[in-house]
Coordinates of C-alpha atoms in Angstrom, one line a residue:
Chain A
G94 CA -17.8 1.0 -3.2
A95 CA -14.3 1.5 -4.4
V96 CA -13.0 -1.6 -4.4
V97 CA -10.4 -3.4 -6.2
S98 CA -9.7 -6.7 -7.2
Q99 CA -6.7 -8.8 -8.4
H100 CA -6.2 -12.0 -10.0
P101 CA -4.9 -14.9 -9.6
S102 CA -4.7 -14.4 -5.7
W103 CA -1.4 -17.3 -5.7
V104 CA 0.3 -18.8 -8.3
I105 CA 3.4 -21.1 -8.6
C106 CA 5.6 -21.2 -11.4
K107 CA 8.8 -22.8 -12.7
S108 CA 11.9 -20.8 -12.9
G109 CA 12.0 -19.6 -17.0
T110 CA 8.0 -18.7 -17.2
S111 CA 5.9 -16.4 -17.1
V112 CA 3.2 -15.0 -15.1
K113 CA 0.6 -12.5 -16.0
I114 CA -1.3 -10.9 -12.8
E115 CA -4.4 -8.5 -13.2
C116 CA -5.7 -5.8 -11.6
R117 CA -9.3 -4.4 -11.6
S118 CA -11.3 -1.4 -10.4
L119 CA -14.5 -3.3 -10.2
D120 CA -16.9 -0.1 -9.4
F121 CA -14.3 3.2 -10.3
Q122 CA -12.6 4.3 -13.5
A123 CA -9.3 4.5 -12.8
T124 CA -6.8 7.0 -14.8
T125 CA -3.4 5.6 -12.7
M126 CA -2.4 2.2 -11.4
F127 CA -0.4 1.2 -9.0
W128 CA 2.5 -1.9 -8.6
Y129 CA 4.0 -3.0 -5.2
R130 CA 6.0 -5.5 -4.7
Q131 CA 6.2 -6.8 -0.8
F132 CA 9.6 -9.0 0.8
P133 CA 8.5 -10.2 4.2
K134 CA 8.3 -7.9 7.2
Q135 CA 8.8 -5.4 4.8
S136 CA 6.9 -2.5 3.9
L137 CA 5.2 -1.7 -0.2
M138 CA 7.3 -0.7 -2.2
L139 CA 6.7 0.2 -5.8
M140 CA 7.9 -0.9 -8.9
A141 CA 5.7 1.1 -11.3
T142 CA 3.2 3.6 -11.8
S143 CA 0.6 2.9 -15.3
N144 CA -1.7 5.2 -16.9
E145 CA -4.1 4.1 -19.3
G146 CA -3.1 4.1 -22.6
S147 CA 0.1 4.8 -22.5
K148 CA 3.3 3.4 -21.6
A149 CA 4.6 2.6 -17.8
T150 CA 7.1 5.1 -15.7
Y151 CA 9.5 2.0 -13.3
E152 CA 11.2 3.5 -10.5
Q153 CA 14.4 2.8 -10.9
G154 CA 15.9 -0.2 -10.6
V155 CA 12.9 -2.3 -11.3
E156 CA 13.6 -3.6 -14.9
K157 CA 10.9 -2.6 -17.5
D158 CA 12.2 -5.5 -19.9
K159 CA 10.7 -8.4 -17.5
F160 CA 7.7 -6.5 -15.4
L161 CA 5.7 -5.7 -18.4
I162 CA 3.1 -3.5 -17.7
N163 CA -0.1 -2.4 -20.0
H164 CA -2.9 -1.1 -18.6
A165 CA -5.4 -0.6 -21.9
S166 CA -8.4 0.1 -20.6
L167 CA -9.3 2.4 -17.2
T168 CA -10.0 -0.4 -15.5
L169 CA -8.1 -3.3 -16.5
S170 CA -3.8 -3.3 -15.8
T171 CA -2.1 -5.9 -16.0
L172 CA 2.0 -7.5 -14.6
T173 CA 4.1 -9.9 -16.3
V174 CA 6.5 -11.3 -14.9
T175 CA 9.2 -12.7 -18.2
S176 CA 11.3 -15.8 -17.4
A177 CA 10.5 -15.3 -13.4
H178 CA 13.0 -16.5 -11.3
P179 CA 13.2 -17.7 -7.7
E180 CA 14.0 -14.1 -7.0
D181 CA 11.1 -12.8 -8.1
S182 CA 9.3 -14.5 -5.5
S183 CA 7.4 -12.2 -3.6
F184 CA 3.9 -10.4 -2.7
Y185 CA 2.8 -7.9 -5.4
I186 CA 0.2 -5.6 -4.6
C187 CA -1.5 -3.0 -7.6
S188 CA -3.2 0.1 -5.8
A189 CA -6.3 2.2 -8.2
R190 CA -6.4 5.8 -8.2
V191 CA -9.8 7.2 -8.8
S192 CA -10.3 9.2 -11.7
A193 CA -8.6 12.9 -11.1
T194 CA -12.0 14.4 -12.7
S195 CA -14.1 13.7 -10.0
G196 CA -12.6 15.5 -7.5
R197 CA -10.6 12.4 -5.7
N198 CA -7.7 11.7 -4.9
E199 CA -7.4 8.2 -3.3
Q200 CA -5.6 5.0 -3.9
F201 CA -7.3 1.3 -3.1
F202 CA -5.6 -1.1 -2.8
G203 CA -5.8 -4.5 -4.6
P204 CA -6.4 -8.1 -2.5
G205 CA -2.1 -8.7 -3.7
T206 CA -1.2 -12.0 -5.2
R207 CA 1.4 -14.6 -3.9
L208 CA 4.4 -15.1 -6.2
T209 CA 6.4 -18.4 -5.3
V210 CA 8.6 -19.7 -8.2
L211 CA 10.2 -22.9 -8.2
Chain B
K231 CA 14.8 13.1 1.3
N232 CA 11.2 12.2 2.2
Q233 CA 11.4 9.9 5.0
V234 CA 7.7 8.6 6.6
E235 CA 9.7 6.4 10.0
Q236 CA 6.9 4.0 12.1
S237 CA 7.8 3.4 16.1
P238 CA 7.6 0.5 17.5
Q239 CA 8.4 -2.0 14.9
S240 CA 6.3 -4.1 16.7
L241 CA 4.0 -4.9 19.6
I242 CA 2.4 -7.2 21.6
I243 CA -0.3 -6.2 23.6
L244 CA -3.0 -7.9 25.7
E245 CA -6.8 -8.0 24.2
G246 CA -9.0 -5.0 26.2
K247 CA -6.4 -3.1 26.2
N248 CA -5.5 0.7 24.4
C249 CA -2.4 1.4 22.3
T250 CA -0.6 3.7 20.1
L251 CA 1.6 3.6 17.1
Q252 CA 3.5 6.7 16.3
C253 CA 4.9 8.2 12.3
N254 CA 7.0 10.4 11.8
Y255 CA 8.0 12.0 8.6
T256 CA 9.8 14.3 6.5
V257 CA 8.3 14.5 3.6
S258 CA 7.5 17.9 1.7
P259 CA 5.5 18.8 -0.2
F260 CA 2.7 17.4 2.4
S261 CA -0.4 16.7 0.2
N262 CA -2.1 14.0 3.3
L263 CA -0.7 11.7 5.6
R264 CA -3.1 7.4 6.0
W265 CA -2.9 5.0 8.2
Y266 CA -4.0 1.8 6.8
K267 CA -4.5 -1.6 8.2
Q268 CA -2.7 -5.1 6.4
D269 CA -3.6 -8.5 7.4
T270 CA -0.8 -10.9 7.2
G271 CA -1.0 -12.0 2.9
R272 CA -3.4 -9.2 2.1
G273 CA -3.5 -6.1 0.4
P274 CA -4.4 -2.8 2.8
V275 CA -7.1 -1.5 4.3
S276 CA -7.5 2.1 4.4
L277 CA -9.3 3.1 7.9
T278 CA -8.6 6.5 7.9
I279 CA -6.3 10.1 5.6
M280 CA -6.0 13.1 6.2
T281 CA -5.1 16.9 5.2
F282 CA -2.9 19.5 6.6
S283 CA -6.0 21.3 8.9
E284 CA -7.4 18.0 10.4
N285 CA -5.8 17.1 13.5
T286 CA -8.0 13.9 14.1
K287 CA -10.1 12.0 12.5
S288 CA -11.3 8.4 13.8
N289 CA -13.2 5.0 12.2
G290 CA -14.3 3.5 15.1
R291 CA -11.7 1.4 17.9
Y292 CA -9.5 3.4 15.6
T293 CA -8.0 7.4 16.1
A294 CA -5.4 9.6 13.8
T295 CA -3.8 12.1 15.4
L296 CA -1.9 15.2 13.1
D297 CA 0.4 17.4 13.8
A298 CA 1.2 18.9 10.9
D299 CA 3.7 21.1 12.5
T300 CA 5.8 19.0 14.1
K301 CA 5.4 16.3 11.0
Q302 CA 3.8 13.1 13.7
S303 CA 0.8 11.5 13.6
S304 CA -0.4 8.4 15.5
L305 CA -3.4 5.8 15.9
H306 CA -4.9 5.1 18.1
I307 CA -6.5 1.3 18.8
T308 CA -8.7 1.1 21.6
A309 CA -10.1 -2.1 23.8
S310 CA -8.1 -3.8 20.6
Q311 CA -9.4 -7.5 19.6
L312 CA -7.3 -10.4 18.1
S313 CA -8.5 -9.3 14.7
D314 CA -6.8 -5.7 15.4
S315 CA -4.1 -7.8 14.6
A316 CA -1.7 -6.9 12.1
S317 CA 0.1 -4.9 10.5
Y318 CA -0.1 -0.6 10.2
I319 CA 1.3 0.8 8.1
C320 CA 2.1 5.2 7.8
V321 CA 1.8 6.4 4.4
V322 CA 2.6 10.1 3.5
S323 CA 1.3 11.6 -0.2
E324 CA 3.4 14.1 -1.6
R325 CA 1.1 17.8 -3.1
D326 CA 2.8 16.6 -6.3
S327 CA 1.1 15.6 -9.9
S328 CA 3.2 12.0 -9.7
Y329 CA 0.5 11.3 -7.1
K330 CA 2.9 8.5 -5.5
L331 CA 2.8 7.3 -1.6
I332 CA 5.6 7.6 0.3
F333 CA 5.4 4.7 2.6
G334 CA 6.4 3.6 6.1
S335 CA 8.1 0.1 7.7
G336 CA 4.7 -0.3 9.5
T337 CA 4.5 -1.2 13.2
R338 CA 3.4 -5.1 13.4
L339 CA 0.7 -6.2 16.1
L340 CA 0.3 -8.6 17.3
V341 CA -3.4 -9.2 20.4
R342 CA -3.1 -12.2 22.5
P343 CA -6.3 -13.5 24.2

């Protein structure tokens, strides 16, 4: 159980286009999902915290108008990189936290999405 | 400032040998400490999670220890296999409502035949 999927697993796009990445919790409800970015040989950096039905909370230095997050249901959150540029090329990973009502506080990570902007 | 530091930064060992990775943290208030394995190009996979009252936890050939007094943890890998080659990340969770995780920079382990 506790499987988190991401789609697509990799994407290549031209500079200036927008890219949407989906994060799904397959067998549990996630009231909170987190979006991370990871550059080569570095650890994960939290970009934003997404709560179902409300606006995402962004970390300092992360542009909310560039990285649009939607968490419309308890099993799906999306991250849209708008007007992507080569410096946005990175490995994007989401995680989902099991609903607090279950008494658990565990985050499960997705397999990641490799974004390359040409 | 809440921090998690890991050592060594990288490690090369021969197949079949044991190794120990270290993690020191300054996170307070402390909720739990997790060790993750991350293969290249993949998301992190949980190996162990320990709360304040737990001193050791095993998962197959992986054994994690926690000393909450000195704020240190270790991950011991026994009889290493080639598939153990990965980054091992120590992550600490604060005991508050944000559920944010504080990540160490990871130890890159390479197991050679």
